[in-house]
Short mmCIF file of C-alpha atoms in Angstrom, two decimals:
data_model
loop_
_atom_site.label_atom_id
_atom_site.label_comp_id
_atom_site.label_asym_id
_atom_site.label_seq_id
_atom_site.Cartn_x
_atom_site.Cartn_y
_atom_site.Cartn_z
CA UNK F 1 6.72 -30.26 -15.74
CA UNK F 2 3.66 -27.50 -17.16
CA UNK F 3 1.51 -29.30 -15.12
CA UNK F 4 3.21 -28.93 -11.72
CA UNK F 5 2.60 -24.61 -12.83
CA UNK F 6 -0.93 -24.60 -13.74
CA UNK F 7 -1.50 -26.48 -10.52
CA UNK F 8 0.81 -23.81 -8.91
CA UNK F 9 -0.69 -20.94 -10.63
CA UNK F 10 -4.20 -22.00 -9.71
CA UNK F 11 -3.28 -21.81 -6.58
CA UNK F 12 -2.80 -18.37 -6.46
CA UNK F 13 -6.26 -17.86 -8.66
CA UNK F 14 -7.91 -19.26 -6.05
CA UNK F 15 -6.34 -17.11 -3.16
CA UNK F 16 -7.95 -14.52 -5.68
CA UNK F 17 -11.82 -15.88 -5.94
CA UNK F 18 -11.29 -16.62 -2.29
CA UNK F 19 -10.91 -13.08 -1.24
CA UNK F 20 -13.61 -12.30 -4.22
CA UNK F 21 -16.76 -14.39 -4.23
CA UNK F 22 -18.12 -12.73 -5.34
CA UNK F 23 -15.91 -13.80 -8.37
CA UNK F 24 -16.23 -16.97 -11.07
CA UNK F 25 -13.36 -16.70 -13.20
CA UNK F 26 -10.25 -15.02 -13.82
CA UNK F 27 -8.98 -14.61 -16.54
CA UNK F 28 -5.18 -15.39 -17.61
CA UNK F 29 -4.12 -11.91 -18.38
CA UNK F 30 -6.83 -9.91 -16.76
CA UNK F 31 -5.53 -7.04 -14.33
CA UNK F 32 -4.91 -7.98 -11.35
CA UNK F 33 -4.70 -4.40 -10.09
CA UNK F 34 -6.56 -1.76 -12.47
CA UNK F 35 -10.32 -3.99 -11.15
CA UNK F 36 -8.71 -4.21 -7.38
CA UNK F 37 -8.77 -8.39 -7.24
CA UNK F 38 -5.21 -6.75 -5.42
CA UNK F 39 -4.99 -3.51 -3.81
CA UNK F 40 -2.74 -2.27 -1.22
CA UNK F 41 -3.73 -3.44 2.38
CA UNK F 42 -3.73 -7.42 0.41
CA UNK F 43 -0.21 -6.74 -1.36
CA UNK F 44 1.58 -7.90 1.65
CA UNK F 45 -0.32 -11.18 1.23
CA UNK F 46 -0.92 -11.51 -1.97
CA UNK F 47 2.83 -11.05 -2.60
CA UNK F 48 3.42 -14.09 0.30
CA UNK F 49 0.42 -16.43 -1.15
CA UNK F 50 2.70 -16.64 -4.69
CA UNK F 51 5.55 -16.86 -2.77
CA UNK F 52 4.55 -19.66 -1.12
CA UNK F 53 2.95 -21.76 -4.41
CA UNK F 54 6.15 -20.49 -6.02
CA UNK F 55 8.66 -21.27 -3.19
CA UNK F 56 10.81 -18.50 -4.60
CA UNK F 57 11.90 -16.12 -1.94
CA UNK F 58 10.91 -12.93 -2.76
CA UNK F 59 11.88 -9.44 -1.94
CA UNK F 60 9.46 -7.32 -0.84
CA UNK F 61 11.98 -3.73 -1.49
CA UNK F 62 12.69 -4.95 -4.75
CA UNK F 63 9.48 -5.37 -6.54
CA UNK F 64 8.34 -4.47 -9.92
CA UNK F 65 3.94 -4.07 -9.85
CA UNK F 66 3.95 -5.27 -13.72
CA UNK F 67 5.83 -8.25 -12.15
CA UNK F 68 2.22 -9.05 -10.53
CA UNK F 69 -0.10 -7.38 -12.24
CA UNK F 70 -1.88 -10.55 -14.63
CA UNK F 71 -1.50 -14.23 -13.59
CA UNK F 72 0.31 -14.45 -16.84
CA UNK F 73 3.01 -12.16 -15.45
CA UNK F 74 3.22 -13.79 -12.45
CA UNK F 75 3.29 -16.96 -13.96
CA UNK F 76 6.20 -16.17 -15.95
CA UNK F 77 8.06 -14.28 -13.43
CA UNK F 78 8.30 -17.11 -10.42
CA UNK F 79 6.73 -20.33 -12.46
CA UNK S 1 5.79 29.85 -12.43
CA UNK S 2 7.03 29.96 -9.87
CA UNK S 3 7.04 29.24 -5.72
CA UNK S 4 6.19 26.48 -3.45
CA UNK S 5 3.64 23.15 -4.21
CA UNK S 6 1.77 21.46 -1.98
CA UNK S 7 0.54 17.48 -2.55
CA UNK S 8 -2.13 16.28 -1.31
CA UNK S 9 -2.90 12.39 -0.68
CA UNK S 10 -5.90 10.48 1.08
CA UNK S 11 -6.91 6.59 1.80
CA UNK S 12 -9.66 5.23 3.74
CA UNK S 13 -9.35 1.90 5.71
CA UNK S 14 -12.05 0.16 6.94
CA UNK S 15 -11.69 -1.29 10.11
CA UNK S 16 -12.97 -5.24 9.37
CA UNK S 17 -10.04 -5.93 7.43
CA UNK S 18 -7.85 -4.98 10.30
CA UNK S 19 -9.57 -7.37 12.52
CA UNK S 20 -9.29 -10.04 9.40
CA UNK S 21 -5.10 -9.12 9.51
CA UNK S 22 -4.89 -9.16 13.32
CA UNK S 23 -6.56 -12.57 13.98
CA UNK S 24 -4.58 -14.49 10.80
CA UNK S 25 -1.17 -15.78 12.02
CA UNK S 26 -0.53 -13.87 15.07
CA UNK S 27 -0.53 -10.66 13.28
CA UNK S 28 2.15 -11.96 10.62
CA UNK S 29 1.10 -9.12 7.86
CA UNK S 30 0.67 -6.63 10.10
CA UNK S 31 4.22 -7.10 11.42
CA UNK S 32 4.87 -7.10 7.68
CA UNK S 33 3.53 -3.43 7.54
CA UNK S 34 4.14 -1.88 10.69
CA UNK S 35 8.20 -1.20 11.63
CA UNK S 36 9.00 -2.60 14.77
CA UNK S 37 8.57 0.59 16.90
CA UNK S 38 5.19 1.07 14.93
CA UNK S 39 4.03 -2.04 16.41
CA UNK S 40 4.78 -1.47 19.84
CA UNK S 41 2.89 1.97 19.66
CA UNK S 42 -0.68 -0.11 18.49
CA UNK S 43 -0.44 -2.78 21.03
CA UNK S 44 -2.35 -2.85 24.24
CA UNK S 45 -2.68 -5.27 27.19
CA UNK S 46 -5.77 -6.44 24.94
CA UNK S 47 -3.40 -7.38 21.77
CA UNK S 48 -3.41 -4.54 18.55
CA UNK S 49 -5.11 -1.41 19.14
CA UNK S 50 -7.32 -1.93 15.77
CA UNK S 51 -8.03 1.70 15.66
CA UNK S 52 -4.75 2.47 15.75
CA UNK S 53 -3.43 0.88 13.21
CA UNK S 54 -6.14 1.03 10.90
CA UNK S 55 -5.77 4.52 10.89
CA UNK S 56 -1.37 4.30 11.04
CA UNK S 57 -1.88 2.02 7.74
CA UNK S 58 -4.61 4.96 5.83
CA UNK S 59 -1.87 7.20 7.32
CA UNK S 60 0.81 5.33 5.28
CA UNK S 61 -0.90 5.36 2.09
CA UNK S 62 -2.30 8.68 2.33
CA UNK S 63 2.15 9.67 2.37
CA UNK S 64 2.74 7.34 -0.72
CA UNK S 65 0.30 8.90 -3.40
CA UNK S 66 2.40 12.20 -2.31
CA UNK S 67 5.53 10.96 -4.24
CA UNK S 68 3.55 10.68 -7.60
CA UNK S 69 5.59 7.65 -8.11
CA UNK S 70 4.49 4.57 -10.89
CA UNK S 71 4.75 0.96 -11.10
CA UNK S 72 5.72 0.26 -7.18
CA UNK S 73 4.11 -1.01 -4.15
CA UNK S 74 3.45 1.03 -1.23
CA UNK S 75 6.97 0.52 0.97
CA UNK S 76 5.30 -0.49 4.39
CA UNK S 77 8.28 -0.45 6.33
CA UNK S 78 10.29 2.86 4.82
CA UNK S 79 6.64 5.18 5.60
CA UNK S 80 7.08 5.08 8.79
CA UNK S 81 3.71 6.12 11.35
CA UNK S 82 5.50 7.30 15.17
CA UNK S 83 4.12 9.77 18.11
CA UNK S 84 5.85 13.34 18.61
CA UNK S 85 6.08 14.57 21.95
CA UNK S 86 3.06 16.51 21.87
CA UNK S 87 1.27 12.69 21.01
CA UNK S 88 0.40 14.24 16.94
CA UNK S 89 1.17 11.52 14.85
CA UNK S 90 4.56 11.97 12.80
CA UNK S 91 5.94 11.02 9.76
CA UNK S 92 9.96 9.47 9.26
CA UNK S 93 11.06 8.47 5.69
CA UNK S 94 13.90 5.55 5.00
CA UNK S 95 14.68 3.66 2.21
CA UNK S 96 13.25 4.32 -1.24
CA UNK S 97 10.25 6.44 0.02
CA UNK S 98 12.99 8.62 1.37
CA UNK S 99 14.13 8.49 -1.56
CA UNK S 100 10.70 9.14 -3.52
CA UNK S 101 10.33 12.34 -1.22
CA UNK S 102 13.91 13.82 -2.78
CA UNK S 103 13.12 12.56 -5.83
CA UNK S 104 9.92 14.87 -5.85
CA UNK S 105 11.24 18.03 -3.86
CA UNK S 106 9.36 17.21 -1.05
CA UNK S 107 10.82 18.62 2.00
CA UNK S 108 8.43 18.42 4.63
CA UNK S 109 5.56 16.36 5.42
CA UNK S 110 2.27 16.22 8.25
CA UNK S 111 -0.75 13.76 8.32
CA UNK S 112 -4.25 13.77 10.25
CA UNK S 113 -5.69 11.00 11.04
CA UNK S 114 -8.55 10.20 12.21
CA UNK S 115 -11.82 7.16 13.15
CA UNK S 116 -14.78 6.21 13.65
CA UNK S 117 -16.99 2.90 13.95
CA UNK S 118 -15.31 1.00 10.83
CA UNK S 119 -13.20 3.21 9.42
CA UNK S 120 -10.06 5.03 10.33
CA UNK S 121 -8.76 8.03 7.53
CA UNK S 122 -6.02 10.18 7.18
CA UNK S 123 -4.60 13.07 5.13
CA UNK S 124 -1.16 13.86 4.42
CA UNK S 125 0.30 16.56 3.02
CA UNK S 126 4.16 17.71 1.03
CA UNK S 127 5.60 20.75 0.83
CA UNK S 128 7.73 21.17 -1.73
CA UNK S 129 9.73 24.07 -2.54
CA UNK S 130 9.79 23.82 -6.23
CA UNK S 131 7.30 24.75 -8.49
CA UNK S 132 4.70 21.91 -10.02
CA UNK S 133 5.40 20.57 -13.65
CA UNK S 134 2.90 23.22 -16.26
CA UNK S 135 0.31 20.98 -16.69
CA UNK S 136 0.02 19.44 -12.71
CA UNK S 137 -0.17 23.80 -12.40
CA UNK S 138 -2.91 24.81 -14.85
CA UNK S 139 -4.78 21.37 -13.11
CA UNK S 140 -4.41 22.47 -9.40
CA UNK S 141 -5.61 26.01 -11.55
CA UNK S 142 -8.65 24.66 -13.10
CA UNK S 143 -9.79 23.34 -9.77
CA UNK S 144 -9.86 26.79 -8.52
CA UNK S 145 -12.01 27.77 -10.97
CA UNK S 146 -14.05 25.97 -10.57
#
């Protein structure tokens, strides 16, 4: 359902915003890695956040970074 | 061009971020990033050795940078930072890290770790028997000439 999907992606967005209080918004196509909203140290927690929000179990050893680069890529792959 | 080439990686980890991770859900994140052997080396009676964990995480990232892979996240569990019999840090590769090292022709990896009050820093060096790509060689020459 679109409304549920939007709400779950918002959980990921809210996690990012909580980590970066200097930010008030994140565009769906913003490069989360290039803009350093997610770095190597926070990536594991980020993946767990996507797992919890989507209910999809993610194989951490088989991740393609392209699937986590933007909120719209995450939504496309996991929601 | 012929002869061996070296690769270098470096990383810096703020201790404050490790403290936050250690204090979240009983260190769940650290257990995802450290192997059981590393976790054993990184704990004392008082809990997590924050300096030790930060140094270990910095070393993993520094080693990852040697592989020059793109589009892949750091495989925390397949780069292990352990201790040699002389207490010096040493690296054990497995899984994807071992494969990427082989693909890059890296035959040996060494690391060095240092800490101070707020940060841990690590440097990794990899030796390859393979000559660098032409463009890499020119980049190295350019730096030498500066």
